[in-house]
Coordinates of C-alpha atoms in Angstrom, one line a residue:
X156 CA -4.2 77.1 23.3
X157 CA -1.3 75.7 21.3
X158 CA -2.6 72.0 21.2
X159 CA -5.8 73.1 19.7
X160 CA -4.1 74.9 17.3
X161 CA -1.9 71.9 16.2
X162 CA -5.5 69.8 16.2
X163 CA -7.0 72.3 14.0
X164 CA -4.0 72.5 11.5
X165 CA -4.2 68.5 11.3
X166 CA -7.9 68.4 10.5
X167 CA -7.7 71.2 8.1
X168 CA -4.8 69.6 6.3
X169 CA -6.6 66.4 6.3
X170 CA -10.0 68.0 4.8
X171 CA -7.7 70.0 2.3
X172 CA -6.3 66.4 1.3
X173 CA -9.7 64.4 1.2
X174 CA -11.3 67.2 -0.9
X175 CA -8.3 67.1 -3.7
X176 CA -8.4 63.5 -3.5
X177 CA -12.2 63.5 -4.4
X178 CA -11.8 65.5 -7.4
X179 CA -9.4 63.9 -9.1
X180 CA -10.9 60.9 -11.2
X181 CA -8.9 58.1 -12.7
X182 CA -8.9 58.3 -16.8
X183 CA -11.5 55.7 -17.9
X184 CA -10.2 53.6 -20.9
X185 CA -12.5 51.5 -22.8
X186 CA -10.9 47.8 -22.5
X187 CA -10.9 47.6 -26.2
X188 CA -8.6 50.3 -26.6
X189 CA -6.0 48.7 -23.9
X190 CA -3.2 47.3 -26.4
X191 CA -2.1 43.7 -25.6
X192 CA 1.3 42.7 -26.9
X193 CA 1.8 39.7 -28.9
X194 CA 2.6 36.7 -27.4
X195 CA 5.9 34.7 -28.0
X196 CA 6.0 32.3 -30.5
X197 CA 5.6 28.4 -28.8
X198 CA 6.7 25.9 -31.2
X199 CA 6.7 22.5 -29.1
X200 CA 8.9 19.7 -30.3
X201 CA 7.3 16.6 -31.5
X202 CA 8.1 13.2 -30.0
X203 CA 9.7 10.6 -31.8
X204 CA 7.5 7.9 -32.3
X205 CA 9.5 4.3 -32.1
X206 CA 7.5 0.7 -32.7
X207 CA 9.5 -2.3 -31.5
X208 CA 9.2 -5.6 -33.4
X209 CA 7.4 -6.7 -30.0
X210 CA 4.7 -4.2 -30.4
X211 CA 6.0 -1.6 -27.7
X212 CA 5.6 1.8 -28.8
X213 CA 8.2 4.5 -27.4
X214 CA 7.8 8.0 -27.8
X215 CA 10.9 10.1 -27.1
X216 CA 11.4 13.8 -26.4
X217 CA 14.5 15.2 -26.1
X218 CA 14.9 18.2 -23.6
X219 CA 18.8 19.4 -23.3
X220 CA 17.5 21.9 -20.4
X221 CA 18.8 19.7 -17.4
X222 CA 20.8 16.4 -17.4
X223 CA 18.1 14.4 -16.6
X224 CA 16.2 11.4 -18.2
X225 CA 12.6 10.9 -17.4
X226 CA 10.7 8.2 -18.6
X227 CA 7.3 6.4 -17.9
X228 CA 6.3 2.9 -19.1
X229 CA 3.0 1.9 -19.4
X230 CA 1.4 -1.6 -19.3
X231 CA -2.2 -2.4 -20.2
X232 CA -4.2 -3.7 -17.2
X233 CA -5.7 -1.8 -14.4
X234 CA -8.5 -1.3 -11.8
X235 CA -11.2 -1.4 -14.5
X236 CA -10.3 -5.3 -14.8
X237 CA -10.1 -6.0 -11.3
X238 CA -13.3 -8.5 -9.7
X239 CA -15.4 -6.6 -7.3
X240 CA -14.3 -9.2 -4.5
X241 CA -10.6 -8.0 -5.0
X242 CA -11.1 -4.3 -4.7
X243 CA -7.7 -2.4 -4.2
X244 CA -5.8 -5.4 -5.6
X245 CA -4.3 -3.1 -8.5
X246 CA -3.2 -0.5 -6.1
X247 CA -1.3 -3.2 -3.9
X248 CA 0.1 -4.5 -7.1
X249 CA 1.3 -1.0 -8.1
X250 CA 2.6 -0.3 -4.7
X251 CA 4.4 -3.8 -3.7
X252 CA 6.0 -3.8 -7.5
X253 CA 8.5 -1.4 -6.6
X254 CA 8.8 -1.8 -2.9
X255 CA 9.1 -5.7 -3.1
X256 CA 12.0 -5.1 -5.4
X257 CA 13.6 -8.0 -7.7
X258 CA 14.4 -11.1 -7.5
X259 CA 18.4 -9.9 -7.4
X260 CA 17.4 -7.0 -5.1
X261 CA 15.1 -6.3 -2.1
X262 CA 13.0 -3.0 -2.5
X263 CA 15.1 -1.6 0.6
X264 CA 18.2 -2.1 -1.6
X265 CA 17.0 -0.3 -4.2
X266 CA 16.2 2.6 -2.3
X267 CA 19.5 2.8 -0.7
X268 CA 20.8 2.5 -4.7
X269 CA 18.7 5.1 -5.9
X270 CA 19.4 7.3 -3.2
X271 CA 22.8 7.5 -3.5
X272 CA 22.2 8.6 -6.8
X273 CA 19.1 11.3 -6.5
X274 CA 17.4 9.2 -8.8
X275 CA 13.8 7.7 -8.3
X276 CA 11.8 4.9 -9.6
X277 CA 8.0 4.9 -9.0
X278 CA 5.2 2.1 -9.6
X279 CA 1.5 2.7 -9.5
X280 CA -1.7 1.1 -10.8
X281 CA -4.3 3.0 -12.5
X282 CA -7.9 2.7 -14.1
X283 CA -6.5 1.2 -17.1
X284 CA -2.7 0.6 -16.9
X285 CA 0.1 0.2 -14.3
X286 CA 2.9 2.7 -14.7
X287 CA 6.5 2.3 -13.7
X288 CA 8.4 5.7 -14.0
X289 CA 11.8 6.8 -13.6
X290 CA 13.9 10.1 -13.2
X291 CA 18.0 9.9 -12.8
X292 CA 21.1 12.0 -13.9
X293 CA 22.0 11.2 -17.5
X294 CA 25.4 9.8 -16.1
X295 CA 23.5 6.8 -14.0
X296 CA 20.8 6.3 -16.5
X297 CA 22.5 2.8 -17.6
X298 CA 22.7 1.9 -14.0
X299 CA 18.8 2.9 -13.2
X300 CA 17.4 1.3 -16.5
X301 CA 19.1 -2.1 -15.5
X302 CA 16.9 -1.7 -12.5
X303 CA 13.7 -0.8 -14.5
X304 CA 14.0 -3.6 -17.0
X305 CA 14.8 -6.1 -13.8
X306 CA 11.4 -4.5 -12.4
X307 CA 9.8 -5.4 -15.3
X308 CA 10.9 -8.7 -16.2
X309 CA 11.9 -10.0 -12.6
X310 CA 9.5 -8.3 -9.9
X311 CA 9.3 -10.2 -6.7
X312 CA 6.4 -9.6 -4.6
X313 CA 7.8 -10.1 -1.1
X314 CA 5.1 -11.1 1.5
X315 CA 6.1 -8.3 4.4
X316 CA 5.9 -5.5 1.5
X317 CA 2.6 -7.2 0.3
X318 CA 1.3 -7.1 4.3
X319 CA 2.1 -3.3 4.6
X320 CA 0.4 -2.7 1.2
X321 CA -2.6 -4.2 2.4
X322 CA -2.8 -2.6 5.6
X323 CA -2.8 0.6 3.7
X324 CA -5.3 -0.3 1.1
X325 CA -7.6 -1.5 4.1
X326 CA -7.6 2.2 5.3
X327 CA -8.1 3.4 1.7
X328 CA -10.8 1.1 1.2
X329 CA -12.9 2.1 4.4
X330 CA -12.3 5.7 3.9
X331 CA -13.0 5.8 0.0
X332 CA -16.7 7.0 0.4
X333 CA -15.5 10.1 2.5
X334 CA -15.0 12.1 -0.6
X335 CA -17.9 12.8 -3.0
X336 CA -15.1 13.5 -5.7
X337 CA -14.0 9.9 -5.3
X338 CA -17.5 8.8 -5.4
X339 CA -18.4 10.5 -8.7
X340 CA -15.2 9.3 -10.7
X341 CA -15.6 5.7 -9.8
X342 CA -19.3 5.8 -11.2
X343 CA -18.0 7.8 -14.2
X344 CA -15.8 4.7 -15.0
X345 CA -18.9 2.4 -14.4
X346 CA -20.6 4.3 -17.2
X347 CA -17.8 4.7 -19.5

């Protein structure tokens, strides 16, 4: 009997709770009456444009939030100019430009040098340009920039690194039609 009474009490409590909740309706507010707080003002800094006597253009943007110096240099020339018989050449070039090192240091020596300083230097080939980019602490900038200058003026395309990059590119070429987005991008570039 006690058990039946406790079940009855729970059942009645649930029914009362459900009936109370079903009678409460949330206040409907028209979306046009919702107050939207104003956005904080945003004033982006404009980069400083510097043109060197040799025609190179530098865009300098200062950001003092962290003691880092990041940079990117773009050189005209990319996969758009590579012949059909040499598909993937710019990708191999972009990879080996960094991994091959310079005339004075191998790519592995550069890896060790940069790793100790928590810096990075990366190169890549694109559709219309090749790129070298870097990120380093402000204190290490002079040393890292010497590597950038060395890679720009005296890159060394070592044969072993070229072979590694070729193997990777053969794999990329064999799989490039696996992604329909990649097909569409390549065809769109041809049309432009």
